[in-house]
């Protein structure tokens, strides 16, 4: 019976990330339409709107990051799940670029806590399977991210306004929150109970955490530079608008098998993450150098397969390093992700408008290369000799 309850809790926790991925990927798809509707400046406008979610993430983790180590993670997830619903609903009612930006900002506040806490909440049920839970939950995020661009693009071709995406996303996430709220939370092993008020930043501040935060920052800079600008790249550089939505879905589709594979790997995390960063770097270089419509879909797929395990495995490494402060450690990493997400999106937009969108992917490849070095150093610091 205990296993059944545990499976239900894990499934509905993962369902939260499915809905979160649906909204996130849909946002990536519609930003060009939003900037055109409100006459914003090209790629710079896309970058500014994309950066708003990361700005919300930064504020959220600074103000609320410690809550998950002081309160029941399930209650925190449900509360911030409602923030996601509220922010997304604002987008459905938006009549100006400011309202869309506000919607994405509020969504980012909820996104940070939900995305950073689901893995930690599931890990509490079985601490030995941290990499399984983080990769499994992020696989559900990828599933939602696959469905959204294809469904929303199909509906928009049949006359749906881009605001419809926000309405669908809000309804889906509300349903996921309700299901999770009414699922019984399994007992937490004594050794995994949170440190309460001791879950402060000082309790975990060290070089290893700083390097892990920079590593995940490089990943988010790389991922956001790729996924938010894939659609403009296909339309502007390749003159291939019919495959723009497919390219986004391909990235997320290919994350699914790689995250399934990574969920079975409990050792060799350094090799896994550094290898994935290297493959992602190659795919970004190919995107910048070989601008052929058919092949560019292959580069998108290659990037997705490579990028899939990186975020959840870095989060897993942080939870392994700070088992009694999983919530605080996760929030520090999500804060770094938010900061680098803002800088990457604004930078990618400005660089693309200045030297061309295709050339902007050289910068994205640079983020991936830095990620290799930073994660290697982080693992050396967190536990000498650890692989």
Short mmCIF file of C-alpha atoms in Angstrom, two decimals:
data_model
loop_
_atom_site.label_atom_id
_atom_site.label_comp_id
_atom_site.label_asym_id
_atom_site.label_seq_id
_atom_site.Cartn_x
_atom_site.Cartn_y
_atom_site.Cartn_z
CA UNK A 1 0.00 0.00 0.00
CA UNK A 2 2.88 2.33 0.86
CA UNK A 3 4.40 1.91 -2.58
CA UNK A 4 1.06 2.69 -4.21
CA UNK A 5 0.72 5.90 -2.21
CA UNK A 6 4.31 6.80 -3.02
CA UNK A 7 3.70 6.24 -6.73
CA UNK A 8 0.61 8.45 -6.66
CA UNK A 9 2.52 11.24 -4.93
CA UNK A 10 5.38 10.94 -7.42
CA UNK A 11 3.02 10.85 -10.43
CA UNK A 12 1.03 13.93 -9.44
CA UNK A 13 4.22 15.76 -8.47
CA UNK A 14 5.53 15.02 -11.95
CA UNK A 15 2.17 16.14 -13.40
CA UNK A 16 2.86 19.60 -11.97
CA UNK A 17 6.00 19.77 -14.06
CA UNK A 18 4.16 18.47 -17.14
CA UNK A 19 1.79 21.44 -16.86
CA UNK A 20 4.69 23.79 -16.11
CA UNK A 21 6.52 22.58 -19.21
CA UNK A 22 3.35 23.07 -21.26
CA UNK A 23 3.13 26.73 -20.24
CA UNK A 24 6.87 27.38 -20.56
CA UNK A 25 7.18 25.96 -24.07
CA UNK A 26 3.99 27.69 -25.18
CA UNK A 27 5.45 30.98 -24.01
CA UNK A 28 8.50 30.34 -26.17
CA UNK A 29 6.25 29.76 -29.18
CA UNK A 30 4.02 32.85 -28.93
CA UNK A 31 6.55 35.58 -28.09
CA UNK A 32 7.04 36.57 -31.74
CA UNK A 33 3.28 37.03 -32.16
CA UNK A 34 3.15 39.12 -28.99
CA UNK A 35 5.97 41.43 -30.15
CA UNK A 36 4.30 41.82 -33.56
CA UNK A 37 0.89 42.59 -32.01
CA UNK A 38 2.32 45.30 -29.76
CA UNK A 39 4.97 46.52 -32.25
CA UNK A 40 8.00 45.73 -30.11
CA UNK A 41 11.54 45.65 -31.52
CA UNK A 42 12.32 42.29 -33.18
CA UNK A 43 14.63 39.90 -31.36
CA UNK A 44 15.33 42.45 -28.63
CA UNK A 45 11.61 42.49 -27.79
CA UNK A 46 11.53 38.69 -27.65
CA UNK A 47 14.57 38.74 -25.36
CA UNK A 48 13.04 41.31 -22.99
CA UNK A 49 9.76 39.39 -22.67
CA UNK A 50 11.61 36.10 -22.16
CA UNK A 51 13.79 37.74 -19.51
CA UNK A 52 10.72 38.71 -17.45
CA UNK A 53 10.15 35.12 -16.34
CA UNK A 54 13.75 34.90 -15.14
CA UNK A 55 13.42 38.23 -13.32
CA UNK A 56 10.43 36.73 -11.49
CA UNK A 57 12.51 33.66 -10.67
CA UNK A 58 15.26 35.77 -9.12
CA UNK A 59 12.85 37.72 -6.92
CA UNK A 60 11.00 34.57 -5.92
CA UNK A 61 14.01 32.59 -4.79
CA UNK A 62 15.53 35.53 -2.92
CA UNK A 63 12.30 36.22 -1.00
CA UNK A 64 10.83 32.73 -0.67
CA UNK A 65 13.65 30.25 -1.30
CA UNK A 66 13.99 29.27 2.37
CA UNK A 67 10.31 28.36 2.76
CA UNK A 68 10.78 24.84 1.43
CA UNK A 69 13.17 23.95 4.27
CA UNK A 70 10.87 25.43 6.94
CA UNK A 71 7.46 24.25 5.77
CA UNK A 72 5.87 21.17 4.24
CA UNK A 73 7.08 21.06 0.62
CA UNK A 74 3.68 19.86 -0.58
CA UNK A 75 1.93 22.94 0.85
CA UNK A 76 4.58 25.24 -0.60
CA UNK A 77 4.17 23.61 -4.02
CA UNK A 78 0.39 24.05 -3.96
CA UNK A 79 0.64 27.70 -2.85
CA UNK A 80 3.11 28.66 -5.56
CA UNK A 81 1.22 26.53 -8.05
CA UNK A 82 -1.67 28.96 -7.58
CA UNK A 83 0.77 31.81 -8.30
CA UNK A 84 1.55 30.12 -11.64
CA UNK A 85 -2.18 29.86 -12.36
CA UNK A 86 -2.74 33.53 -11.49
CA UNK A 87 0.16 34.78 -13.59
CA UNK A 88 -0.90 32.72 -16.58
CA UNK A 89 -4.50 33.91 -16.26
CA UNK A 90 -3.28 37.53 -16.46
CA UNK A 91 -1.79 36.71 -19.87
CA UNK A 92 -5.17 35.47 -21.06
CA UNK A 93 -6.65 38.91 -20.28
CA UNK A 94 -3.72 41.03 -21.50
CA UNK A 95 -4.37 44.06 -23.71
CA UNK A 96 -0.85 45.50 -23.72
CA UNK A 97 2.79 44.46 -23.79
CA UNK A 98 3.03 45.54 -20.14
CA UNK A 99 0.30 43.08 -19.13
CA UNK A 100 2.01 40.25 -21.02
CA UNK A 101 5.31 41.12 -19.31
CA UNK A 102 3.54 41.21 -15.93
CA UNK A 103 1.94 37.84 -16.65
CA UNK A 104 5.28 36.26 -17.52
CA UNK A 105 6.91 37.88 -14.46
CA UNK A 106 4.26 36.51 -12.06
CA UNK A 107 4.51 33.13 -13.76
CA UNK A 108 8.28 33.24 -13.16
CA UNK A 109 7.72 33.79 -9.43
CA UNK A 110 5.69 30.59 -9.21
CA UNK A 111 7.85 28.70 -11.71
CA UNK A 112 11.01 29.12 -9.63
CA UNK A 113 9.60 27.51 -6.49
CA UNK A 114 7.62 24.78 -8.25
CA UNK A 115 10.44 23.75 -10.60
CA UNK A 116 13.04 23.86 -7.84
CA UNK A 117 10.95 22.04 -5.23
CA UNK A 118 9.26 19.11 -7.00
CA UNK A 119 12.49 17.10 -7.25
CA UNK A 120 13.40 17.84 -3.60
CA UNK A 121 9.88 16.87 -2.44
CA UNK A 122 10.00 13.56 -4.31
CA UNK A 123 13.55 12.85 -3.16
CA UNK A 124 12.39 12.96 0.47
CA UNK A 125 10.41 9.75 -0.12
CA UNK A 126 13.59 7.84 -1.09
CA UNK A 127 16.88 9.77 -0.67
CA UNK A 128 18.93 7.12 -2.50
CA UNK A 129 17.13 7.90 -5.79
CA UNK A 130 17.77 11.64 -6.12
CA UNK A 131 18.90 11.41 -9.75
CA UNK A 132 15.91 9.21 -10.62
CA UNK A 133 13.40 11.69 -9.21
CA UNK A 134 14.99 14.83 -10.65
CA UNK A 135 15.34 13.34 -14.13
CA UNK A 136 11.89 11.69 -14.02
CA UNK A 137 10.16 14.93 -13.01
CA UNK A 138 12.08 16.90 -15.63
CA UNK A 139 11.13 14.25 -18.20
CA UNK A 140 7.49 15.14 -17.50
CA UNK A 141 8.45 18.81 -17.95
CA UNK A 142 9.84 17.84 -21.35
CA UNK A 143 6.65 15.95 -22.25
CA UNK A 144 4.58 19.05 -21.55
CA UNK A 145 7.03 21.11 -23.55
CA UNK A 146 6.64 18.76 -26.52
CA UNK A 147 2.85 18.84 -26.55
CA UNK A 148 2.47 22.60 -26.16
CA UNK A 149 4.12 24.00 -29.34
CA UNK A 150 2.44 21.44 -31.57
CA UNK A 151 -1.01 21.88 -30.01
CA UNK A 152 -0.86 25.68 -29.72
CA UNK A 153 0.53 26.09 -33.26
CA UNK A 154 -2.25 23.81 -34.59
CA UNK A 155 -4.92 25.81 -32.74
CA UNK A 156 -3.47 29.15 -33.86
CA UNK A 157 -3.49 27.98 -37.49
CA UNK A 158 -7.22 27.45 -37.00
CA UNK A 159 -7.84 30.94 -35.69
CA UNK A 160 -7.04 30.85 -31.98
CA UNK A 161 -5.43 34.05 -30.67
CA UNK A 162 -2.14 33.68 -28.81
CA UNK A 163 -4.00 34.57 -25.59
CA UNK A 164 -5.70 31.19 -25.81
CA UNK A 165 -2.40 29.56 -24.85
CA UNK A 166 -2.51 31.31 -21.48
CA UNK A 167 -6.09 30.19 -20.87
CA UNK A 168 -5.32 26.55 -21.67
CA UNK A 169 -2.16 26.66 -19.55
CA UNK A 170 -3.93 28.17 -16.53
CA UNK A 171 -6.69 25.54 -16.65
CA UNK A 172 -4.23 22.66 -17.02
CA UNK A 173 -2.03 23.83 -14.16
CA UNK A 174 -5.00 24.41 -11.85
CA UNK A 175 -6.13 20.82 -12.49
CA UNK A 176 -2.62 19.54 -11.68
CA UNK A 177 -2.48 21.53 -8.42
CA UNK A 178 -5.87 20.17 -7.32
CA UNK A 179 -4.81 16.57 -8.03
CA UNK A 180 -1.53 17.02 -6.13
CA UNK A 181 -3.25 18.73 -3.18
CA UNK A 182 -5.59 15.77 -2.65
CA UNK A 183 -2.80 13.17 -2.88
CA UNK A 184 -1.54 11.90 0.47
CA UNK A 185 2.08 12.75 1.18
CA UNK A 186 4.19 9.71 2.18
CA UNK A 187 6.07 9.74 5.48
CA UNK A 188 9.48 11.41 5.27
CA UNK A 189 12.42 9.31 6.57
CA UNK A 190 13.84 10.72 9.81
CA UNK A 191 17.23 11.43 8.24
CA UNK A 192 15.67 13.51 5.47
CA UNK A 193 13.64 15.92 7.59
CA UNK A 194 14.52 19.50 6.79
CA UNK A 195 16.78 21.58 8.98
CA UNK A 196 14.04 24.07 9.80
CA UNK A 197 15.35 27.51 10.67
CA UNK A 198 18.88 26.23 10.14
CA UNK A 199 18.17 26.14 6.40
CA UNK A 200 19.82 29.53 5.94
CA UNK A 201 22.24 30.46 3.20
CA UNK A 202 25.15 30.50 5.67
CA UNK A 203 24.59 26.82 6.42
CA UNK A 204 25.43 25.84 2.85
CA UNK A 205 27.58 28.71 1.56
CA UNK A 206 30.79 27.27 0.11
CA UNK A 207 32.82 27.14 -3.10
CA UNK A 208 31.06 23.95 -4.25
CA UNK A 209 27.62 25.58 -4.06
CA UNK A 210 28.90 28.69 -5.85
CA UNK A 211 30.33 26.59 -8.68
CA UNK A 212 27.17 24.47 -8.93
CA UNK A 213 25.15 27.69 -9.19
CA UNK A 214 27.40 28.98 -11.96
CA UNK A 215 27.13 25.61 -13.73
CA UNK A 216 23.36 25.69 -13.76
CA UNK A 217 23.51 29.36 -14.74
CA UNK A 218 25.53 28.41 -17.82
CA UNK A 219 23.02 25.69 -18.63
CA UNK A 220 20.04 28.04 -18.43
CA UNK A 221 21.88 30.70 -20.45
CA UNK A 222 22.55 28.03 -23.09
CA UNK A 223 19.03 26.55 -23.04
CA UNK A 224 17.16 29.86 -23.10
CA UNK A 225 19.45 31.19 -25.83
CA UNK A 226 18.55 28.13 -27.88
CA UNK A 227 14.84 27.55 -27.25
CA UNK A 228 13.59 31.15 -27.12
CA UNK A 229 15.33 32.01 -30.38
CA UNK A 230 14.79 28.79 -32.33
CA UNK A 231 11.52 30.01 -33.86
CA UNK A 232 12.96 33.40 -34.97
CA UNK A 233 16.02 31.54 -36.30
CA UNK A 234 13.91 29.28 -38.51
CA UNK A 235 11.79 32.19 -39.74
CA UNK A 236 14.47 34.87 -40.22
CA UNK A 237 17.63 32.91 -41.05
CA UNK A 238 16.29 29.77 -42.73
CA UNK A 239 13.07 31.17 -44.26
CA UNK A 240 11.40 27.97 -43.02
CA UNK A 241 8.42 29.09 -40.87
CA UNK A 242 6.53 25.81 -41.27
CA UNK A 243 9.17 23.96 -39.21
CA UNK A 244 9.57 26.64 -36.51
CA UNK A 245 7.14 25.04 -34.03
CA UNK A 246 8.47 21.56 -34.86
CA UNK A 247 12.01 22.66 -34.04
CA UNK A 248 10.96 23.68 -30.50
CA UNK A 249 9.11 20.40 -29.98
CA UNK A 250 12.07 18.41 -31.29
CA UNK A 251 14.31 19.93 -28.64
CA UNK A 252 11.93 18.84 -25.89
CA UNK A 253 11.11 15.46 -27.49
CA UNK A 254 14.78 14.49 -27.52
CA UNK A 255 15.17 15.49 -23.89
CA UNK A 256 12.77 12.68 -22.93
CA UNK A 257 14.93 9.63 -23.84
CA UNK A 258 18.11 11.24 -22.52
CA UNK A 259 16.42 12.03 -19.21
CA UNK A 260 15.08 8.48 -18.99
CA UNK A 261 18.62 7.17 -19.52
CA UNK A 262 20.08 9.65 -17.01
CA UNK A 263 17.49 8.66 -14.37
CA UNK A 264 19.17 5.23 -14.23
CA UNK A 265 22.61 6.72 -13.63
CA UNK A 266 23.47 7.25 -9.96
CA UNK A 267 27.25 7.55 -10.31
CA UNK A 268 29.58 9.20 -12.85
CA UNK A 269 27.54 12.43 -12.70
CA UNK A 270 30.59 14.51 -13.58
CA UNK A 271 31.18 12.56 -16.78
CA UNK A 272 27.46 12.66 -17.63
CA UNK A 273 27.05 16.43 -17.26
CA UNK A 274 30.36 17.41 -18.86
CA UNK A 275 29.73 15.06 -21.79
CA UNK A 276 26.25 16.50 -22.30
CA UNK A 277 27.58 20.07 -22.18
CA UNK A 278 30.19 19.14 -24.82
CA UNK A 279 27.58 17.61 -27.15
CA UNK A 280 25.29 20.62 -26.68
CA UNK A 281 28.21 22.92 -27.53
CA UNK A 282 28.78 21.01 -30.78
CA UNK A 283 25.09 21.26 -31.70
CA UNK A 284 25.10 25.04 -31.13
CA UNK A 285 28.19 25.43 -33.30
CA UNK A 286 26.51 23.40 -36.04
CA UNK A 287 23.42 25.62 -35.77
CA UNK A 288 25.60 28.70 -36.27
CA UNK A 289 27.76 27.24 -39.05
CA UNK A 290 25.47 24.96 -41.10
CA UNK A 291 22.26 26.88 -41.81
CA UNK A 292 20.29 24.37 -43.86
CA UNK A 293 16.55 23.93 -43.06
CA UNK A 294 16.46 20.11 -42.93
CA UNK A 295 19.76 19.76 -41.13
CA UNK A 296 18.84 22.49 -38.65
CA UNK A 297 16.05 20.24 -37.37
CA UNK A 298 18.74 17.62 -36.73
CA UNK A 299 20.81 20.18 -34.80
CA UNK A 300 17.73 21.02 -32.69
CA UNK A 301 17.18 17.33 -31.95
CA UNK A 302 20.86 16.85 -31.08
CA UNK A 303 20.75 19.84 -28.73
CA UNK A 304 17.67 18.48 -26.97
CA UNK A 305 19.21 15.04 -26.45
CA UNK A 306 22.41 16.58 -25.09
CA UNK A 307 20.75 19.19 -22.88
CA UNK A 308 18.14 16.90 -21.32
CA UNK A 309 20.07 15.45 -18.36
CA UNK A 310 22.07 18.56 -17.45
CA UNK A 311 19.61 20.59 -15.34
CA UNK A 312 18.19 17.68 -13.30
CA UNK A 313 21.60 16.10 -12.73
CA UNK A 314 23.11 19.35 -11.47
CA UNK A 315 20.12 19.72 -9.13
CA UNK A 316 20.65 16.12 -8.00
CA UNK A 317 24.33 16.83 -7.33
CA UNK A 318 23.34 19.80 -5.15
CA UNK A 319 20.85 17.67 -3.19
CA UNK A 320 23.52 15.01 -2.68
CA UNK A 321 25.95 17.64 -1.41
CA UNK A 322 23.40 19.29 0.96
CA UNK A 323 20.91 16.53 1.94
CA UNK A 324 19.50 18.43 4.94
CA UNK A 325 19.10 21.70 3.06
CA UNK A 326 17.65 20.53 -0.25
CA UNK A 327 15.14 23.37 -0.46
CA UNK A 328 17.67 26.12 0.22
CA UNK A 329 20.28 24.58 -2.10
CA UNK A 330 17.69 24.25 -4.87
CA UNK A 331 16.60 27.86 -4.40
CA UNK A 332 20.19 29.12 -4.69
CA UNK A 333 20.61 27.23 -7.95
CA UNK A 334 17.29 28.50 -9.29
CA UNK A 335 18.31 32.07 -8.38
CA UNK A 336 21.48 31.65 -10.42
CA UNK A 337 19.40 30.18 -13.23
CA UNK A 338 17.18 33.25 -13.17
CA UNK A 339 20.06 35.71 -13.24
CA UNK A 340 21.75 34.01 -16.17
CA UNK A 341 18.41 33.57 -17.92
CA UNK A 342 17.82 37.33 -17.83
CA UNK A 343 21.33 38.13 -19.06
CA UNK A 344 21.24 35.47 -21.77
CA UNK A 345 17.87 36.46 -23.22
CA UNK A 346 18.60 40.18 -23.29
CA UNK A 347 22.12 39.54 -24.57
CA UNK A 348 21.00 37.09 -27.24
CA UNK A 349 18.33 39.50 -28.46
CA UNK A 350 20.76 42.42 -28.68
CA UNK A 351 23.55 40.37 -30.27
CA UNK A 352 21.15 38.85 -32.81
CA UNK A 353 19.86 42.26 -33.87
CA UNK A 354 23.45 43.53 -34.14
CA UNK A 355 25.27 40.71 -35.97
CA UNK A 356 22.54 38.29 -37.07
CA UNK A 357 20.58 35.59 -35.28
CA UNK A 358 22.65 32.73 -36.66
CA UNK A 359 25.87 34.26 -35.34
CA UNK A 360 24.29 34.62 -31.91
CA UNK A 361 24.51 30.84 -31.50
CA UNK A 362 28.29 31.12 -31.20
CA UNK A 363 27.64 32.86 -27.87
CA UNK A 364 25.32 30.01 -26.84
CA UNK A 365 28.07 27.50 -27.66
CA UNK A 366 30.40 29.50 -25.42
CA UNK A 367 28.00 29.11 -22.49
CA UNK A 368 28.05 25.33 -22.99
CA UNK A 369 31.86 25.25 -23.05
CA UNK A 370 32.05 27.21 -19.79
CA UNK A 371 29.55 24.81 -18.24
CA UNK A 372 31.98 21.91 -18.70
CA UNK A 373 34.73 23.63 -16.72
CA UNK A 374 32.46 24.97 -13.97
CA UNK A 375 30.71 21.67 -13.22
CA UNK A 376 33.99 19.76 -13.21
CA UNK A 377 35.39 22.19 -10.63
CA UNK A 378 32.15 22.05 -8.61
CA UNK A 379 32.36 18.28 -8.27
CA UNK A 380 36.02 18.45 -7.29
CA UNK A 381 35.14 20.93 -4.55
CA UNK A 382 32.02 19.16 -3.28
CA UNK A 383 33.86 15.88 -2.73
CA UNK A 384 37.47 15.30 -3.80
CA UNK A 385 37.68 12.11 -5.85
CA UNK A 386 33.94 11.99 -6.56
CA UNK A 387 33.05 11.08 -10.13
#
